[in-house]
Coordinates of C-alpha atoms in Angstrom, one line a residue:
M258 CA -116.2 38.4 -65.3
P259 CA -119.6 36.9 -65.9
E260 CA -122.3 38.3 -64.1
E261 CA -123.9 35.3 -62.8
V262 CA -120.1 34.2 -61.2
L263 CA -120.2 37.6 -59.5
R264 CA -123.7 37.6 -58.5
A265 CA -123.3 34.1 -56.6
R266 CA -120.0 35.1 -54.6
A267 CA -122.0 38.0 -53.2
Y268 CA -124.6 36.1 -52.4
L269 CA -122.7 33.5 -50.9
L270 CA -120.7 36.5 -48.7
R271 CA -123.8 37.8 -47.5
T272 CA -125.7 34.4 -46.7
V273 CA -122.4 32.9 -44.8
E274 CA -120.7 34.7 -42.4
P275 CA -117.2 34.3 -42.8
P276 CA -114.8 32.1 -42.6
S277 CA -116.3 28.9 -43.4
R278 CA -113.7 26.3 -44.8
D279 CA -116.7 24.1 -45.8
L280 CA -118.4 26.4 -48.3
V281 CA -115.1 27.3 -49.6
R282 CA -114.2 23.5 -50.2
L283 CA -117.8 23.1 -51.6
I284 CA -117.2 26.2 -54.1
E285 CA -113.8 24.6 -55.3
Q286 CA -115.5 21.3 -56.1
H287 CA -118.9 22.5 -57.9
G288 CA -118.1 26.1 -58.5
P289 CA -119.9 29.3 -56.8
V290 CA -123.0 29.5 -59.1
E291 CA -123.7 25.8 -58.2
V292 CA -123.2 26.2 -54.7
A293 CA -125.4 29.5 -54.3
D294 CA -128.4 27.6 -55.7
R295 CA -127.7 24.8 -53.4
V296 CA -127.5 26.9 -50.7
R297 CA -130.7 28.5 -51.6
R298 CA -132.5 24.7 -52.1
G299 CA -131.0 24.1 -48.6
A300 CA -129.1 21.2 -50.8
V301 CA -125.9 21.4 -48.8
P302 CA -124.4 19.9 -45.6
E303 CA -126.4 20.4 -42.2
A304 CA -123.4 22.2 -40.9
L305 CA -123.2 24.4 -43.8
L306 CA -127.2 24.8 -44.0
E307 CA -127.1 26.0 -40.0
R308 CA -124.9 28.8 -40.8
A309 CA -126.8 30.1 -43.5
A310 CA -130.3 29.7 -42.4
A311 CA -130.9 33.2 -41.4
R312 CA -129.9 34.8 -44.5
R313 CA -130.0 32.3 -47.5
G314 CA -133.9 32.8 -48.5
A315 CA -132.9 36.6 -49.5
D316 CA -130.8 37.0 -52.3
T317 CA -129.3 40.7 -52.1
S318 CA -126.4 40.4 -54.6
E319 CA -127.7 42.8 -57.0
A320 CA -128.1 45.4 -54.6
D321 CA -124.9 44.7 -52.9
L322 CA -123.2 44.9 -55.9
A323 CA -124.9 48.1 -57.4
E324 CA -124.4 49.6 -53.3
A325 CA -120.7 49.0 -53.5
A326 CA -120.6 50.4 -56.8
A327 CA -122.3 53.4 -55.8
A328 CA -119.4 53.5 -53.1
G329 CA -116.5 53.3 -55.6
S330 CA -116.0 49.5 -54.6
R331 CA -115.7 46.9 -56.9
L332 CA -116.3 42.8 -56.3
L333 CA -113.0 40.9 -56.7
V334 CA -113.0 37.0 -57.0
P335 CA -111.1 34.1 -57.0
E336 CA -111.8 33.7 -60.9
D337 CA -110.2 37.2 -61.6
P338 CA -106.3 37.4 -62.6
Q339 CA -106.2 40.3 -59.8
W340 CA -107.0 37.9 -57.1
P341 CA -103.8 37.1 -54.7
G342 CA -104.1 33.4 -54.7
W343 CA -100.5 32.7 -54.2
Q344 CA -101.2 34.5 -50.7
F345 CA -104.0 33.0 -49.9
A346 CA -102.8 29.2 -50.5
A347 CA -101.5 29.4 -47.1
F348 CA -104.7 29.0 -46.0
D349 CA -104.3 25.2 -47.6
T350 CA -101.4 24.6 -45.2
T351 CA -103.2 24.8 -41.8
R352 CA -105.8 22.5 -39.9
R353 CA -107.2 25.6 -37.9
A354 CA -111.3 25.9 -39.0
D355 CA -110.9 29.4 -38.4
L356 CA -108.3 30.0 -40.6
A357 CA -110.1 29.7 -44.4
P358 CA -109.5 32.0 -47.1
P359 CA -112.5 34.5 -48.2
V360 CA -115.1 33.8 -50.9
A361 CA -114.4 37.2 -52.4
L362 CA -113.4 40.6 -51.5
W363 CA -114.6 44.2 -52.0
A364 CA -112.1 46.1 -53.3
R365 CA -111.8 49.8 -53.5
G366 CA -109.1 52.1 -55.3
P367 CA -106.8 51.3 -58.6
G368 CA -104.3 48.8 -56.8
D369 CA -104.0 45.2 -57.9
P370 CA -104.0 43.1 -54.9
S371 CA -102.0 40.4 -56.7
I372 CA -99.2 42.7 -57.2
L373 CA -99.3 44.6 -54.2
A374 CA -99.2 41.4 -52.0
D375 CA -96.3 40.1 -53.9
R376 CA -93.7 42.2 -51.7
S377 CA -95.0 43.1 -48.7
V378 CA -95.7 43.4 -45.0
T379 CA -98.3 43.5 -42.8
V380 CA -97.9 46.2 -39.7
V381 CA -100.0 45.7 -36.8
G382 CA -99.8 47.1 -33.0
A383 CA -101.5 48.6 -30.3
R384 CA -104.5 51.3 -30.7
G385 CA -103.2 52.9 -27.5
A386 CA -99.5 53.2 -28.8
T387 CA -97.2 55.4 -27.2
R388 CA -95.2 58.4 -29.0
Y389 CA -92.2 55.8 -29.2
G390 CA -94.4 53.3 -31.1
L391 CA -95.9 55.9 -33.3
H392 CA -93.1 57.3 -34.4
A393 CA -91.3 53.6 -35.2
A394 CA -94.5 52.0 -37.3
A395 CA -94.1 55.3 -39.3
D396 CA -90.7 55.5 -39.6
F397 CA -90.2 51.4 -40.4
A398 CA -93.2 52.1 -42.7
S399 CA -91.7 54.7 -44.4
V400 CA -88.3 53.4 -45.0
L401 CA -89.6 49.9 -46.4
A402 CA -92.1 51.8 -48.7
R403 CA -89.5 53.9 -50.3
R404 CA -87.8 50.3 -51.0
G405 CA -90.8 49.0 -52.8
V406 CA -92.7 47.0 -49.7
T407 CA -96.6 47.3 -49.7
V408 CA -97.6 48.1 -46.0
F409 CA -101.1 46.4 -45.1
S410 CA -102.4 47.0 -42.0
G411 CA -106.3 47.7 -40.6
A412 CA -106.5 51.3 -40.6
A413 CA -107.4 51.4 -36.8
F414 CA -106.3 54.0 -34.1
G415 CA -102.8 53.9 -33.2
I416 CA -100.0 52.0 -34.6
D417 CA -102.2 51.0 -37.7
A418 CA -102.6 54.8 -38.8
A419 CA -99.0 55.6 -37.9
A420 CA -98.2 52.8 -40.6
H421 CA -100.3 53.8 -43.3
R422 CA -99.5 57.4 -42.8
G423 CA -95.9 56.7 -43.0
A424 CA -96.3 54.8 -46.4
L425 CA -98.4 57.7 -47.9
A426 CA -95.8 59.8 -46.8
A427 CA -92.7 58.4 -48.4
G428 CA -95.5 58.3 -52.1
G429 CA -95.7 54.5 -51.4
R430 CA -97.9 51.6 -51.4
T431 CA -100.4 51.1 -48.6
V432 CA -103.3 48.7 -48.4
A433 CA -106.2 48.6 -45.5
V434 CA -108.1 45.9 -44.6
L435 CA -111.1 46.6 -42.7
A436 CA -114.1 44.8 -41.0
C437 CA -117.0 46.7 -42.3
G438 CA -118.8 46.8 -45.6
P439 CA -117.1 48.7 -48.3
D440 CA -119.6 51.4 -48.1
R441 CA -119.0 52.5 -44.4
V442 CA -115.5 53.8 -42.8
Y443 CA -114.1 53.0 -39.4
P444 CA -113.5 54.4 -37.7
A445 CA -115.3 57.6 -38.8
A446 CA -112.4 59.6 -37.6
H447 CA -110.0 58.3 -40.5
A448 CA -112.2 58.9 -43.3
E449 CA -109.5 61.1 -44.9
L450 CA -107.0 58.8 -44.1
I451 CA -108.7 55.4 -45.9
E452 CA -109.8 57.7 -48.7
R453 CA -106.1 58.4 -49.5
I454 CA -105.5 55.2 -48.9
A455 CA -107.9 54.2 -51.7
D456 CA -106.9 57.0 -53.9
T457 CA -103.6 55.6 -54.5
G458 CA -103.5 51.8 -53.0
L459 CA -106.5 49.7 -52.1
V460 CA -109.3 49.3 -49.3
L461 CA -110.1 45.7 -48.7
T462 CA -113.3 43.9 -46.6
E463 CA -114.7 40.6 -47.4
Y464 CA -118.6 41.7 -45.4
P465 CA -121.1 43.0 -47.8
P466 CA -122.3 46.7 -47.6
G467 CA -124.3 47.5 -44.8
T468 CA -122.4 45.6 -42.4
V469 CA -121.3 47.4 -39.4
P470 CA -117.8 46.3 -37.4
G471 CA -118.0 44.1 -34.5
R472 CA -115.3 42.7 -31.9
L473 CA -115.6 39.5 -33.8
R474 CA -115.6 40.7 -37.5
F475 CA -112.1 42.4 -36.2
L476 CA -110.7 38.9 -35.2
V477 CA -111.9 37.3 -38.5
R478 CA -110.3 40.1 -40.6
N479 CA -106.9 39.5 -38.8
R480 CA -106.5 36.4 -40.7
L481 CA -106.6 38.3 -44.3
L482 CA -103.7 40.8 -42.8
A483 CA -101.8 37.7 -41.7
A484 CA -102.1 36.0 -45.1
L485 CA -101.7 39.0 -47.6
G486 CA -98.4 40.3 -45.8
A487 CA -94.9 38.2 -46.8
G488 CA -94.4 38.6 -43.2
C489 CA -96.1 40.1 -39.9
L490 CA -94.7 43.1 -38.0
V491 CA -95.8 43.7 -34.5
V492 CA -94.3 47.1 -33.2
E493 CA -96.5 47.4 -29.9
A494 CA -98.9 45.1 -28.0
G495 CA -100.4 45.0 -24.8
T496 CA -100.9 41.2 -23.2
R497 CA -104.5 41.3 -24.3
S498 CA -104.0 43.0 -27.7
G499 CA -105.8 42.1 -30.9
S500 CA -102.4 41.8 -32.8
K501 CA -101.3 39.0 -30.7
R502 CA -104.2 37.4 -32.5
T503 CA -103.0 38.4 -35.9
A504 CA -99.6 36.9 -34.8
S505 CA -100.7 34.0 -34.3
D506 CA -102.5 33.5 -37.4
A507 CA -99.4 34.5 -39.2
V508 CA -97.7 31.9 -37.3
A509 CA -100.2 29.6 -38.6
L510 CA -99.9 30.5 -41.9
R511 CA -96.2 30.4 -41.7
R512 CA -95.3 33.9 -42.5
P513 CA -92.6 35.1 -40.9
L514 CA -93.1 36.9 -37.8
M515 CA -91.5 40.1 -36.1
A516 CA -91.8 42.3 -33.1
L517 CA -90.0 45.6 -32.2
P518 CA -88.6 45.9 -28.6
G519 CA -89.6 48.3 -26.4
P520 CA -89.0 49.8 -22.9
V521 CA -89.1 47.2 -20.1
T522 CA -91.2 49.5 -18.3
S523 CA -94.2 50.0 -21.1
A524 CA -96.8 47.8 -21.0
M525 CA -97.8 48.5 -24.8
S526 CA -94.3 46.4 -25.3
V527 CA -94.8 43.4 -23.0
G528 CA -96.9 41.4 -25.8
C529 CA -93.7 41.9 -28.0
H530 CA -91.4 41.0 -25.6
E531 CA -93.8 37.8 -24.9
L532 CA -93.5 37.2 -28.8
I533 CA -89.9 37.5 -28.6
R534 CA -89.3 35.5 -25.8
S535 CA -91.2 32.7 -26.8
R536 CA -89.3 32.5 -29.8
R537 CA -92.3 33.1 -32.0
A538 CA -91.1 36.1 -33.0
E539 CA -87.6 37.8 -34.6
L540 CA -86.9 40.6 -32.8
V541 CA -86.1 43.6 -35.3
G542 CA -84.5 46.9 -34.7
R543 CA -84.5 48.5 -38.0
P544 CA -86.5 48.7 -41.1
E545 CA -83.4 47.0 -42.9
D546 CA -84.1 43.8 -40.6
V547 CA -87.5 43.6 -41.9
L548 CA -86.6 43.9 -45.6
E549 CA -84.0 41.1 -45.0
I550 CA -86.7 38.8 -43.5
I551 CA -89.5 39.4 -45.9
G552 CA -87.0 40.2 -49.1
R553 CA -85.5 38.3 -51.8
L554 CA -83.1 36.0 -50.8
G555 CA -79.8 37.1 -50.9
A556 CA -80.5 40.4 -52.4
D557 CA -81.8 42.4 -49.4
L558 CA -79.6 41.6 -46.8
A559 CA -79.7 44.1 -44.2
P560 CA -76.0 45.9 -43.8
E561 CA -73.8 45.0 -40.9
R562 CA -74.0 47.3 -38.1
V563 CA -70.6 49.3 -38.3
A564 CA -69.4 49.9 -34.4
E565 CA -68.2 53.6 -34.0
R566 CA -64.4 53.2 -33.7
R567 CA -62.2 54.8 -31.2
P568 CA -58.7 55.6 -31.6
T569 CA -56.9 53.1 -29.5
D570 CA -58.8 50.2 -31.2
G571 CA -56.4 47.6 -32.1
L572 CA -53.3 48.5 -29.6
A573 CA -51.6 45.9 -28.0
T574 CA -52.3 45.1 -24.4
G575 CA -48.9 46.8 -23.5
T576 CA -49.2 50.1 -25.6
L577 CA -52.6 50.7 -24.3
A578 CA -51.3 50.3 -20.8
V579 CA -48.4 52.9 -21.6
H580 CA -51.7 54.7 -23.1
D581 CA -53.7 54.4 -20.1
A582 CA -50.7 55.7 -17.9
L583 CA -50.2 58.9 -19.3
P584 CA -51.4 61.9 -17.2
V585 CA -54.0 64.3 -18.3
R586 CA -52.7 67.0 -17.3
A587 CA -49.1 67.2 -16.9
A588 CA -45.8 65.9 -19.0
W589 CA -43.7 62.6 -18.0
S590 CA -40.5 61.1 -18.9
A591 CA -40.4 57.9 -20.4
A592 CA -39.3 56.2 -17.3
R593 CA -41.9 57.4 -15.2
I594 CA -44.5 56.2 -17.7
G595 CA -42.9 52.6 -17.5
E596 CA -43.1 52.8 -14.0
V597 CA -46.6 53.6 -13.6
A598 CA -48.1 51.0 -16.8
G599 CA -45.6 48.4 -15.4
V600 CA -44.0 48.2 -19.0
A601 CA -40.1 47.4 -19.7
P602 CA -38.5 50.6 -20.7
D603 CA -37.7 49.3 -24.6
A604 CA -41.3 48.3 -24.9
V605 CA -42.5 51.8 -23.3
R606 CA -40.5 53.4 -26.1
I607 CA -41.9 51.3 -29.1
A608 CA -45.2 51.9 -27.5
L609 CA -44.8 55.6 -27.6
V610 CA -43.5 55.7 -31.1
E611 CA -46.6 53.9 -32.0
L612 CA -49.0 56.3 -30.0
E613 CA -47.1 59.4 -31.5
G614 CA -47.8 57.7 -34.9
R615 CA -51.6 57.8 -34.2
G616 CA -51.4 61.3 -32.4
L617 CA -52.3 59.9 -29.3
V618 CA -49.2 61.6 -27.7
E619 CA -46.9 64.4 -27.8
Y620 CA -43.1 64.5 -27.3
H621 CA -41.8 68.2 -25.9
Q622 CA -38.7 68.8 -24.3
G623 CA -37.5 65.1 -23.1
L624 CA -41.2 64.4 -21.6
W625 CA -44.5 62.6 -23.1
Q626 CA -47.9 64.0 -22.7
R627 CA -51.4 63.7 -24.2
P628 CA -52.4 66.0 -27.0
A629 CA -53.9 68.9 -25.6
R630 CA -57.8 69.1 -26.9
R631 CA -58.1 72.1 -29.4
S632 CA -61.0 74.0 -29.7
G633 CA -62.9 74.4 -33.2
P634 CA -62.4 77.5 -35.3

């Protein structure tokens, strides 16, 4: 990759706080090197110039590239074959000004983003997750990872961490998208987890070295999570959960949105229930449901649920009435059974023969009774 392209995009990442649809369009028209020069000279539209005013005079691109490299990161740019261009093309389908593709991404880890995002799901949810939510997130991520699905999440406490750990435990692939610089770890308590993700998968951020996380940056980061996954799964979410912002972005980017239902008494499932009730999200109850929604058409269908069969399944109404009339701890004649069941004598005899063939009744010395319950050996 030409050094001038990397330098130009690193400069623009630092100069204009993302997202900026105006900057992206200008780069598409004139290329990153030309646009970087225009920004330095102030020869850009007024709105963009205002956003770049505070930083355009200081070009720290060389230092940013060096600091990122020292932290084990590289700058991934749209000119790179590994750029997830197909996924980010979704930004062109919405008119929301806050949904624009990144100018570039800092990446740490051996993974190829274009491949990792091809068969993937974004898993998000509450930081203050319940045991139910943590178990579900880890279980879903583990099963999906074993089926070759990359799990994207934000490495936060709660559902994010559970999803990452579930994928790692299954030996699968997972990607963390952060809201801070590539030389920082947030949350600090997840330093080991993020390192494990970087060892086998990928850690991504669009913020330059030294950038500290902030509430707005988390919200901005969420659009990348929404775009990179082939679908978005919300495991738990409160009424004001940031996960609902990711869900909103996913819908705007035309990504399938899924939500896991929870106990009606749980405040951490209110957001999921609202998404399902409003029909913005598809209800999923098992990992196979998720795979069917995000997977290959006709190839990843969820198997039908097999209901538990009872010995009396399929019995005709009269036969079932005869079975119900059988005493629990006694033996009766066919005539007495027919009287209790309200079934004609001939029909009673036919029913008793069928029930005997199914092992549901036993005949002893002219009387009929339910089979004795036998204990195991």
